[in-house]
Coordinates of C-alpha atoms in Angstrom, one line a residue:
X1 CA 0.0 0.0 0.0
X2 CA 1.6 3.2 -1.1
X3 CA 1.7 6.3 1.0
X4 CA 0.3 9.3 -0.7
X5 CA 3.0 11.8 -1.4
X6 CA 3.0 15.0 0.6
X7 CA 3.2 18.3 -0.9
X8 CA 5.4 21.1 0.2
X9 CA 2.5 22.8 1.9
X10 CA 1.7 19.7 3.9
X11 CA 5.2 19.3 5.1
X12 CA 5.3 23.0 6.1
X13 CA 2.1 22.7 8.0
X14 CA 3.3 19.5 9.8
X15 CA 6.5 21.2 10.7
X16 CA 4.6 24.1 12.2
X17 CA 2.5 21.8 14.3
X18 CA 5.5 19.9 15.6
X19 CA 7.3 23.2 16.4
X20 CA 4.2 24.3 18.3
X21 CA 4.1 21.0 20.3
X22 CA 7.8 21.4 21.1
X23 CA 7.3 24.9 22.4
X24 CA 4.4 23.7 24.6
X25 CA 6.5 20.9 25.9
X26 CA 9.3 23.3 26.8
X27 CA 6.9 25.6 28.5
X28 CA 5.3 22.7 30.4
X29 CA 8.7 21.4 31.6
X30 CA 9.8 24.9 32.6
X31 CA 6.5 25.4 34.6
X32 CA 7.0 22.0 36.2
X33 CA 10.6 22.7 37.2
X34 CA 9.8 26.1 38.6
X35 CA 6.8 24.8 40.5
X36 CA 4.3 26.9 38.6
X37 CA 2.4 23.7 37.7
X38 CA 1.8 20.8 40.1
X39 CA 3.0 18.2 37.7
X40 CA 6.1 16.3 36.8
X41 CA 7.4 15.5 33.3
X42 CA 9.3 12.2 33.1
X43 CA 11.1 11.0 30.0
X44 CA 10.0 7.4 29.2
X45 CA 10.7 4.9 26.5
X46 CA 7.8 6.3 24.5
X47 CA 8.8 9.9 25.1
X48 CA 8.1 12.4 27.9
X49 CA 5.2 11.5 30.3
X50 CA 3.5 14.1 32.4
X51 CA 2.7 13.4 36.1
X52 CA 0.4 15.8 37.7
X53 CA 0.0 16.1 41.5
X54 CA -3.7 15.4 41.5
X55 CA -5.1 15.2 45.0
X56 CA -1.9 16.6 46.6
X57 CA -2.5 18.8 49.6
X58 CA -1.0 22.2 48.9
X59 CA -0.3 22.8 52.6
X60 CA 1.8 19.6 52.8
X61 CA 3.7 20.6 49.8
X62 CA 4.4 24.0 51.3
X63 CA 5.6 22.3 54.4
X64 CA 8.0 20.1 52.4
X65 CA 9.4 23.1 50.5
X66 CA 10.2 24.8 53.8
X67 CA 12.0 21.8 55.4
X68 CA 15.7 22.1 56.0
X69 CA 16.1 18.4 55.2
X70 CA 16.2 17.3 51.6
X71 CA 13.1 15.5 50.0
X72 CA 12.9 13.9 46.6
X73 CA 10.9 11.3 44.6
X74 CA 12.6 8.7 42.5
X75 CA 11.2 6.8 39.6
X76 CA 12.0 3.1 39.3
X77 CA 15.0 3.9 37.1
X78 CA 16.4 6.3 39.7
X79 CA 15.3 9.6 38.0
X80 CA 14.5 12.5 40.3
X81 CA 10.8 13.2 39.7
X82 CA 10.7 15.8 42.4
X83 CA 13.1 17.6 44.8
X84 CA 12.6 20.4 47.3
X85 CA 14.7 23.5 47.8
X86 CA 16.3 22.0 50.9
X87 CA 17.9 19.2 48.9
X88 CA 19.2 21.7 46.3
X89 CA 20.7 23.8 49.1
X90 CA 22.3 20.8 50.8
X91 CA 23.9 19.8 47.4
X92 CA 24.9 23.4 46.6
X93 CA 23.1 23.2 43.3
X94 CA 20.1 24.8 41.5
X95 CA 16.9 23.0 41.7
X96 CA 16.7 22.7 37.9
X97 CA 20.0 20.8 38.0
X98 CA 18.5 18.2 40.5
X99 CA 15.0 17.5 39.1
X100 CA 15.2 15.2 36.1
X101 CA 18.7 14.0 36.9
X102 CA 19.7 10.6 38.2
X103 CA 20.4 10.6 41.9
X104 CA 23.3 8.2 41.4
X105 CA 25.3 11.1 39.9
X106 CA 25.5 12.7 43.4
X107 CA 26.8 9.5 45.0
X108 CA 30.6 8.7 45.0
X109 CA 31.5 5.6 43.1
X110 CA 32.6 3.5 46.1
X111 CA 29.2 4.0 47.7
X112 CA 26.9 3.3 44.8
X113 CA 26.6 -0.4 45.5
X114 CA 25.6 0.5 49.1
X115 CA 23.1 2.9 47.7
X116 CA 21.7 0.3 45.3
X117 CA 21.1 -1.9 48.3
X118 CA 19.2 0.8 50.1
X119 CA 17.1 1.5 47.0
X120 CA 16.3 -2.2 46.6
X121 CA 15.2 -2.5 50.3
X122 CA 13.2 0.7 49.9
X123 CA 11.2 -0.6 47.0
X124 CA 10.5 -3.7 49.0
X125 CA 9.3 -1.7 52.0
X126 CA 11.5 0.8 53.9
X127 CA 15.2 1.4 54.3
X128 CA 17.6 3.7 56.2
X129 CA 21.3 4.3 56.0
X130 CA 24.2 6.8 55.8
X131 CA 26.4 7.7 52.9
X132 CA 28.3 10.8 51.6
X133 CA 27.0 13.0 48.7
X134 CA 29.1 15.1 46.4
X135 CA 28.3 18.8 46.5
X136 CA 28.8 21.3 43.7
X137 CA 32.0 22.6 45.4
X138 CA 33.4 19.1 45.5
X139 CA 33.7 18.1 49.2
X140 CA 31.8 15.0 50.3
X141 CA 29.3 15.6 53.1
X142 CA 27.9 12.8 55.2
X143 CA 24.1 12.3 55.0
X144 CA 21.5 10.1 56.5
X145 CA 18.9 8.8 54.0
X146 CA 15.6 7.1 54.6
X147 CA 13.3 5.7 51.8
X148 CA 9.6 4.7 51.5
X149 CA 7.3 3.8 48.6
X150 CA 4.5 6.2 47.7
X151 CA 1.8 6.2 45.0
X152 CA 2.2 9.0 42.5
X153 CA -0.3 9.4 39.5
X154 CA -1.3 5.7 40.0
X155 CA 2.4 4.8 39.8
X156 CA 4.7 3.8 42.6
X157 CA 7.6 6.1 43.3
X158 CA 10.4 6.0 46.0
X159 CA 10.2 8.9 48.4
X160 CA 13.7 9.8 49.9
X161 CA 14.4 12.1 52.9
X162 CA 18.0 13.3 53.1
X163 CA 19.4 14.7 56.4
X164 CA 22.8 16.4 56.8
X165 CA 24.9 14.6 59.4
X166 CA 27.7 17.2 59.6
X167 CA 26.1 19.3 62.3
X168 CA 25.0 16.2 64.1
X169 CA 28.5 14.9 64.1
X170 CA 29.9 18.2 65.3
X171 CA 27.3 18.1 68.0
X172 CA 28.4 14.6 68.9
X173 CA 32.1 15.7 69.0
X174 CA 31.2 18.7 71.1
X175 CA 29.2 16.4 73.4
X176 CA 32.2 14.1 73.7
X177 CA 34.4 17.1 74.5
X178 CA 31.9 18.3 77.1
X179 CA 31.7 14.8 78.6
X180 CA 35.6 14.6 78.7
X181 CA 35.7 18.1 80.3
X182 CA 33.1 17.0 82.8
X183 CA 35.2 13.9 83.6
X184 CA 38.3 16.2 84.1
X185 CA 36.3 18.6 86.2
X186 CA 35.1 15.6 88.2
X187 CA 38.6 14.4 88.8
X188 CA 39.7 17.9 89.7
X189 CA 36.9 18.1 92.2
X190 CA 37.9 14.8 93.6
X191 CA 41.5 15.9 93.8
X192 CA 40.5 19.2 95.4
X193 CA 38.4 17.3 97.9
X194 CA 41.3 15.0 98.7
X195 CA 43.7 18.0 99.1
X196 CA 41.2 19.7 101.3
X197 CA 40.9 16.6 103.4
X198 CA 44.7 16.4 103.5
X199 CA 44.9 20.1 104.4
X200 CA 42.5 19.7 107.2
X201 CA 44.4 16.6 108.4
X202 CA 47.6 18.6 108.3
X203 CA 46.0 21.5 110.2
X204 CA 44.6 19.1 112.8
X205 CA 48.1 17.5 113.2
X206 CA 49.8 20.9 113.3
X207 CA 47.3 22.2 115.9
X208 CA 47.9 19.1 118.1
X209 CA 51.6 19.4 117.7
X210 CA 51.6 23.1 118.6
X211 CA 49.6 22.4 121.8
X212 CA 52.2 19.8 122.8
X213 CA 55.2 21.9 121.8
X214 CA 54.1 24.9 123.9
X215 CA 54.5 22.8 127.0
X216 CA 58.1 21.7 126.6
X217 CA 61.1 23.7 128.0
X218 CA 63.0 23.7 124.7
X219 CA 62.7 25.8 121.6
X220 CA 60.3 24.0 119.3
X221 CA 59.4 24.5 115.6
X222 CA 57.6 22.9 112.7
X223 CA 58.1 23.2 109.0
X224 CA 56.0 22.1 106.0
X225 CA 57.3 19.2 103.8
X226 CA 59.3 21.7 101.8
X227 CA 61.2 23.0 104.9
X228 CA 59.5 26.4 105.3
X229 CA 59.0 27.2 109.0
X230 CA 55.3 27.2 110.0
X231 CA 55.5 27.5 113.8
X232 CA 57.9 28.6 116.6
X233 CA 56.8 28.1 120.2
X234 CA 56.8 30.7 122.9
X235 CA 60.2 29.6 124.2
X236 CA 61.7 30.9 120.9
X237 CA 60.3 34.4 121.5
X238 CA 61.5 34.3 125.2
X239 CA 65.0 33.4 124.0
X240 CA 65.3 35.9 121.0
X241 CA 63.0 38.7 122.2
X242 CA 61.6 38.8 118.7
X243 CA 58.2 40.1 117.7
X244 CA 55.4 38.0 116.1
X245 CA 55.2 40.2 112.9
X246 CA 58.5 39.2 111.3
X247 CA 58.2 36.2 108.9
X248 CA 59.2 33.0 110.7
X249 CA 61.9 32.0 108.1
X250 CA 63.5 35.5 108.5
X251 CA 63.5 35.2 112.3
X252 CA 65.4 31.9 112.0
X253 CA 68.0 33.3 109.6
X254 CA 68.4 36.6 111.6
X255 CA 69.5 34.7 114.7
X256 CA 71.4 31.8 113.2
X257 CA 75.2 32.3 113.4
X258 CA 76.5 33.1 109.8
X259 CA 79.3 30.5 110.1
X260 CA 76.7 27.8 110.8
X261 CA 74.2 28.7 108.1
X262 CA 75.7 26.8 105.2
X263 CA 76.2 23.6 107.1
X264 CA 72.7 23.8 108.6
X265 CA 71.1 24.3 105.2
X266 CA 73.0 21.3 103.7
X267 CA 71.9 19.0 106.5
X268 CA 68.3 20.2 106.4
X269 CA 68.2 19.8 102.6
X270 CA 69.4 16.2 102.9
X271 CA 66.7 15.4 105.5
X272 CA 64.0 17.0 103.4
X273 CA 65.0 15.0 100.3
X274 CA 65.5 11.6 102.0
X275 CA 63.1 11.8 105.0
X276 CA 66.1 11.0 107.3
X277 CA 66.1 12.5 110.8
X278 CA 67.8 15.9 111.1
X279 CA 70.4 16.5 113.8
X280 CA 73.0 19.2 114.0
X281 CA 74.7 21.6 116.4
X282 CA 74.5 25.3 115.6
X283 CA 74.5 28.7 117.4
X284 CA 71.5 31.0 117.9
X285 CA 71.8 34.7 119.1
X286 CA 69.7 35.5 122.1
X287 CA 68.1 38.8 122.9
X288 CA 71.3 40.0 124.7
X289 CA 73.3 39.5 121.5
X290 CA 75.3 36.5 122.6
X291 CA 75.4 33.3 120.6
X292 CA 74.7 30.0 122.4
X293 CA 75.2 26.5 121.1
X294 CA 72.0 24.5 120.3
X295 CA 71.4 20.9 119.4
X296 CA 68.8 20.9 116.6
X297 CA 66.8 17.7 116.0
X298 CA 63.7 17.1 113.8
X299 CA 61.7 14.1 112.7
X300 CA 59.0 13.9 109.9
X301 CA 55.3 13.6 110.8
X302 CA 53.5 11.3 108.3
X303 CA 49.9 10.6 107.5
X304 CA 48.2 7.2 107.1
X305 CA 49.6 6.7 103.6
X306 CA 53.2 7.5 104.6
X307 CA 53.3 11.0 103.1
X308 CA 55.2 13.6 105.1
X309 CA 52.8 16.2 106.4
X310 CA 55.3 18.3 108.4
X311 CA 58.6 18.3 110.3
X312 CA 58.6 18.7 114.1
X313 CA 61.9 19.8 115.6
X314 CA 63.5 21.1 118.8
X315 CA 66.5 23.2 119.6
X316 CA 68.1 22.4 123.0
X317 CA 70.6 24.7 124.7
X318 CA 73.9 22.8 125.0
X319 CA 76.1 25.8 125.4
X320 CA 77.5 24.8 128.9
X321 CA 78.0 21.2 127.8
X322 CA 79.8 22.4 124.6
X323 CA 82.1 24.7 126.7
X324 CA 82.8 21.8 129.0
X325 CA 83.8 19.7 126.0
X326 CA 86.0 22.4 124.7
X327 CA 87.7 22.7 128.1
X328 CA 88.2 18.9 128.0
X329 CA 89.6 19.2 124.5
X330 CA 92.0 21.9 125.6
X331 CA 93.1 19.8 128.6
X332 CA 93.6 16.8 126.4
X333 CA 95.7 19.0 124.0
X334 CA 97.8 20.2 126.9
X335 CA 98.2 16.6 128.0
X336 CA 99.3 15.6 124.6
X337 CA 101.8 18.5 124.6
X338 CA 103.1 17.4 128.0
X339 CA 103.3 13.9 126.8
X340 CA 105.3 15.0 123.7
X341 CA 107.6 17.0 126.0
X342 CA 108.0 14.0 128.3
X343 CA 108.8 11.9 125.3
X344 CA 111.5 14.3 124.3
X345 CA 112.8 14.3 127.8
X346 CA 112.8 10.5 127.8
X347 CA 114.8 10.5 124.6
X348 CA 117.4 12.8 126.2
X349 CA 117.4 10.6 129.3
X350 CA 118.1 7.7 127.0
X351 CA 121.0 9.6 125.5
X352 CA 122.2 10.4 129.0
X353 CA 122.1 6.8 130.0
X354 CA 124.0 5.9 126.8
X355 CA 126.5 8.5 127.6
X356 CA 126.9 7.5 131.2
X357 CA 127.4 3.9 130.1
X358 CA 129.8 4.7 127.2
X359 CA 131.7 7.9 127.4
X360 CA 132.0 8.1 131.1
X361 CA 133.4 4.6 131.4
X362 CA 136.7 5.6 129.9
X363 CA 137.5 8.4 132.4
X364 CA 136.4 6.3 135.3
X365 CA 138.5 3.4 134.1
X366 CA 141.5 5.7 133.6
X367 CA 141.1 7.0 137.1
X368 CA 141.0 3.5 138.5
X369 CA 144.0 2.4 136.5
X370 CA 146.0 5.4 137.6
X371 CA 145.1 4.8 141.2
X372 CA 146.2 1.2 140.9
X373 CA 149.4 2.3 139.3
X374 CA 150.0 4.9 142.0
X375 CA 149.5 2.3 144.7
X376 CA 151.8 -0.2 143.1
X377 CA 154.6 2.0 141.9
X378 CA 155.0 4.7 144.6
X379 CA 155.4 4.9 148.3
X380 CA 153.9 7.9 150.1
X381 CA 157.2 9.7 150.3
X382 CA 157.8 9.7 146.6
X383 CA 154.5 11.3 145.5
X384 CA 156.4 14.4 144.2
X385 CA 159.0 12.4 142.3
X386 CA 159.1 10.9 138.8
X387 CA 157.2 9.0 137.5
X388 CA 154.5 9.8 140.1
X389 CA 154.0 13.4 139.0
X390 CA 153.1 12.5 135.3
X391 CA 150.7 9.9 136.5
X392 CA 149.0 12.3 138.8
X393 CA 148.8 14.7 135.9
X394 CA 147.0 12.1 133.8
X395 CA 144.7 11.4 136.6
X396 CA 143.9 15.1 136.9
X397 CA 143.2 15.3 133.2
X398 CA 140.8 12.4 133.4
X399 CA 138.9 13.9 136.3
X400 CA 138.7 17.2 134.4
X401 CA 137.3 15.5 131.3
X402 CA 134.8 13.7 133.5
X403 CA 133.7 16.9 135.1
X404 CA 133.3 18.6 131.7
X405 CA 131.1 15.8 130.4
X406 CA 128.9 16.0 133.4
X407 CA 128.5 19.7 133.0
X408 CA 127.5 19.4 129.4
X409 CA 124.9 16.8 130.2
X410 CA 123.6 19.1 132.9
X411 CA 123.3 21.8 130.3
X412 CA 121.3 19.5 128.0
X413 CA 118.9 18.7 130.9
X414 CA 118.4 22.4 131.7
X415 CA 117.9 23.2 128.0
X416 CA 115.1 20.6 127.8
X417 CA 113.3 22.1 130.8
X418 CA 113.3 25.5 129.1
X419 CA 111.0 24.2 126.3
X420 CA 107.9 26.3 125.9
X421 CA 109.0 29.2 128.2
X422 CA 108.0 32.7 127.1
X423 CA 110.3 34.6 124.7
X424 CA 111.1 38.3 124.6
X425 CA 112.3 40.8 121.9
X426 CA 116.1 40.6 121.9
X427 CA 118.4 43.1 120.1
X428 CA 120.6 41.0 117.8
X429 CA 123.3 43.7 117.4
X430 CA 123.9 43.8 121.1
X431 CA 124.3 40.0 121.4
X432 CA 126.6 39.8 118.3
X433 CA 128.8 42.7 119.7
X434 CA 129.2 40.9 123.1
X435 CA 130.1 37.5 121.4
X436 CA 132.6 39.3 119.2
X437 CA 134.4 40.8 122.2
X438 CA 134.6 37.3 123.8
X439 CA 136.1 35.8 120.6
X440 CA 138.3 38.8 119.7
X441 CA 141.6 37.0 120.8
X442 CA 140.8 34.0 118.7
X443 CA 139.8 36.3 115.7
X444 CA 143.0 38.3 116.1
X445 CA 145.2 35.2 116.5
X446 CA 143.9 33.6 113.3
X447 CA 143.8 36.9 111.3
X448 CA 140.1 36.2 110.6
X449 CA 137.9 38.6 108.7
X450 CA 134.4 39.0 110.2
X451 CA 131.7 40.8 108.2
X452 CA 128.4 41.8 109.9
X453 CA 125.3 43.0 108.1
X454 CA 122.1 43.1 110.2
X455 CA 118.8 44.0 108.4
X456 CA 116.6 42.5 111.0
X457 CA 117.6 43.9 114.4
X458 CA 115.1 42.1 116.8
X459 CA 114.1 38.4 117.4
X460 CA 111.7 36.8 119.8
X461 CA 114.0 34.5 121.8
X462 CA 115.8 34.0 125.1
X463 CA 118.8 36.3 125.4
X464 CA 121.0 33.6 127.0
X465 CA 120.1 31.1 124.3
X466 CA 120.6 33.6 121.5
X467 CA 124.1 34.3 122.9
X468 CA 124.8 30.6 123.0
X469 CA 123.6 30.2 119.3
X470 CA 125.8 33.0 118.0
X471 CA 128.8 32.0 120.1
X472 CA 128.7 28.3 119.0
X473 CA 128.3 29.2 115.3
X474 CA 131.1 31.8 115.3
X475 CA 133.5 29.8 117.4
X476 CA 133.0 26.7 115.2
X477 CA 133.6 28.9 112.1
X478 CA 137.0 29.9 113.6
X479 CA 137.9 26.4 115.0
X480 CA 137.2 24.6 111.8
X481 CA 139.1 27.0 109.5
X482 CA 141.0 25.8 106.5
X483 CA 144.8 25.9 106.9
X484 CA 145.1 26.9 103.3
X485 CA 143.5 30.4 103.5
X486 CA 142.7 33.1 106.1
X487 CA 139.3 32.7 107.7
X488 CA 136.5 34.8 106.3
X489 CA 133.2 34.8 108.2
X490 CA 130.0 36.5 107.3
X491 CA 127.1 37.1 109.7
X492 CA 123.9 38.5 108.3
X493 CA 120.2 38.8 109.3
X494 CA 117.0 39.5 107.2
X495 CA 113.2 38.7 107.3
X496 CA 111.7 36.0 105.2
X497 CA 108.0 34.8 105.2
X498 CA 107.3 35.1 108.9
X499 CA 110.8 34.4 110.1
X500 CA 113.9 36.3 111.0
X501 CA 116.9 34.5 109.4
X502 CA 120.4 34.6 111.0
X503 CA 123.1 33.3 108.6
X504 CA 126.7 32.4 109.6
X505 CA 128.8 31.6 106.6
X506 CA 132.5 30.6 106.5
X507 CA 135.2 29.4 104.1
X508 CA 136.5 26.6 106.3
X509 CA 136.9 22.9 106.0
X510 CA 133.3 22.1 105.1
X511 CA 131.5 18.7 105.3
X512 CA 130.5 16.0 102.9
X513 CA 126.9 15.0 102.3
X514 CA 127.1 12.0 104.6
X515 CA 128.4 14.1 107.5
X516 CA 125.7 16.7 107.2
X517 CA 123.0 14.3 108.3
X518 CA 124.8 13.5 111.6
X519 CA 125.9 17.1 112.2
X520 CA 123.4 17.8 115.0
X521 CA 123.7 14.5 116.9
X522 CA 124.9 14.5 120.4
X523 CA 128.7 14.0 120.7
X524 CA 129.2 14.0 117.0
X525 CA 132.7 15.2 115.9
X526 CA 134.1 15.1 112.3
X527 CA 137.5 16.8 112.8
X528 CA 139.6 15.2 115.5
X529 CA 142.4 17.7 115.3
X530 CA 140.2 20.3 117.0
X531 CA 139.4 20.0 120.6
X532 CA 135.7 19.7 121.4
X533 CA 132.9 17.5 122.8
X534 CA 130.5 17.4 119.9
X535 CA 127.6 18.7 121.9
X536 CA 127.5 22.4 120.9
X537 CA 125.5 22.1 117.6
X538 CA 123.1 19.7 119.3
X539 CA 122.3 22.3 121.9
X540 CA 121.9 25.0 119.2
X541 CA 119.4 22.9 117.3
X542 CA 117.4 22.1 120.5
X543 CA 117.3 25.8 121.5
X544 CA 116.0 26.9 118.1
X545 CA 113.4 24.2 117.7
X546 CA 112.1 24.7 121.2
X547 CA 111.3 28.2 120.2
X548 CA 109.4 27.1 117.1
X549 CA 112.3 27.7 114.6
X550 CA 114.5 25.5 112.5
X551 CA 118.0 25.3 111.0
X552 CA 119.3 24.7 107.5
X553 CA 122.9 23.7 106.7
X554 CA 124.7 24.2 103.4
X555 CA 128.2 22.8 103.2
X556 CA 130.7 21.6 100.7
X557 CA 133.8 19.7 101.6
X558 CA 136.9 21.9 101.2
X559 CA 134.9 25.1 100.4
X560 CA 133.0 26.1 103.5
X561 CA 129.8 25.9 105.5
X562 CA 126.7 28.1 105.9
X563 CA 124.3 27.8 108.9
X564 CA 120.8 29.5 108.5
X565 CA 118.8 29.8 111.7
X566 CA 115.1 30.6 111.3
X567 CA 113.5 32.4 114.3
X568 CA 109.7 32.8 114.2
X569 CA 108.6 36.4 114.1

């Protein structure tokens, strides 16, 4: 069957009708999208289909449009048949961009399967879930969605309510912060209550301690666990005469002896850090301005849990006891000094015994031998004849030697007894002048040259002993002269680091190193051609050391010797 051919006029007319229908469709769609017409236009397989909101309550629609939540209707293929302004606002888009689009386009790809499951449950009845939606600006915002099936123009549609969860989650986070703050406040309150209970316990303990400490006869005090003084009893104010307005720590420091402050602070810091008992002796100044020795003791006071609440201490006056101990110490020192002196005396006595048993045996034996010879060889009438006279002479020499030895030992004993006696200022020039006069014949006979240079003119010493020192040193310099040259002797004095130094230097025989160590021994002689007993230098050393001084010897064999005597100033 052939189709009649259309003329150009028919085609123009048909095109006009189609254009008219297209314009009506655009106007209808625009009216539907802007809400001017209560209907929906949905594109189907057979072209656009119009769904009118017949029977819809205009009041309910107004309510939906004013909701802050998003509301929409979906066809069975997921097309948005209707959306309110709240949904467009939540998505940050124009309403015209939402209606007619597929809702899947607003769902991120990883959540589309989850959304498909919610839609499937929704068509079967109801469903509810949470998923993020993509806004126009790009960020994903969490939403809660709930679905339900409604009848729309005799067709089933899926109604969806969309709720923004951002605010709710912020509220939840805030509620969690509030809950955490409440828990912190609760713990703080519990801690405050515990501290208050501890403070009250400390105050009760302190009050009880104060009542007890007011009744004791000692200075009593308490400190907090950190060592700050919190209480001083009435005995403190009676002792110091201090007022009650000065801070307690300042009162303590004002009356503590400055020399005891550092040690007291060190001991107290150790006790505070370790909990060990505090005990120390220190001095406090009383209201008369005198310092008295105190024995300070303190122990920690602990609560039921073992924590230190305070320190309780006392300061007991031990001044008289301390002075008694000092007197005992002084007496013991004097006793030690006496023992030392007795020890030195015993040493000298030992030397004396040795001398008596050694050196004195020879003279006695000689006397006995001469007497025996006298008795055997001579009758009484021949006493004045040879050989009696020489024997008698020898006997007399032996007796004389014996007497000289006894005298020298007596001098040593006297010298030891003079140890520790007071000294007096002695003019060195006067003593040297007197000794020079005594030795002038020996100086002249040996053509000796004596040079004297005195810078220090006074020493603290015994005049008799100083004369003995100068005489021994000068006479030895003359006796032990070198036969190869005229004697030249120098005597000088000067001050040096708390001492007055007297030097006697000669150009005599001198000593070797081995002899210098024995020089000051009793009865030590190194040159037999010179008459002497070997006790002079021993006595010089003893006299100087007894006065707190000392001697130094510098000597070289064949060149000369120098004696340096150090007298304390």
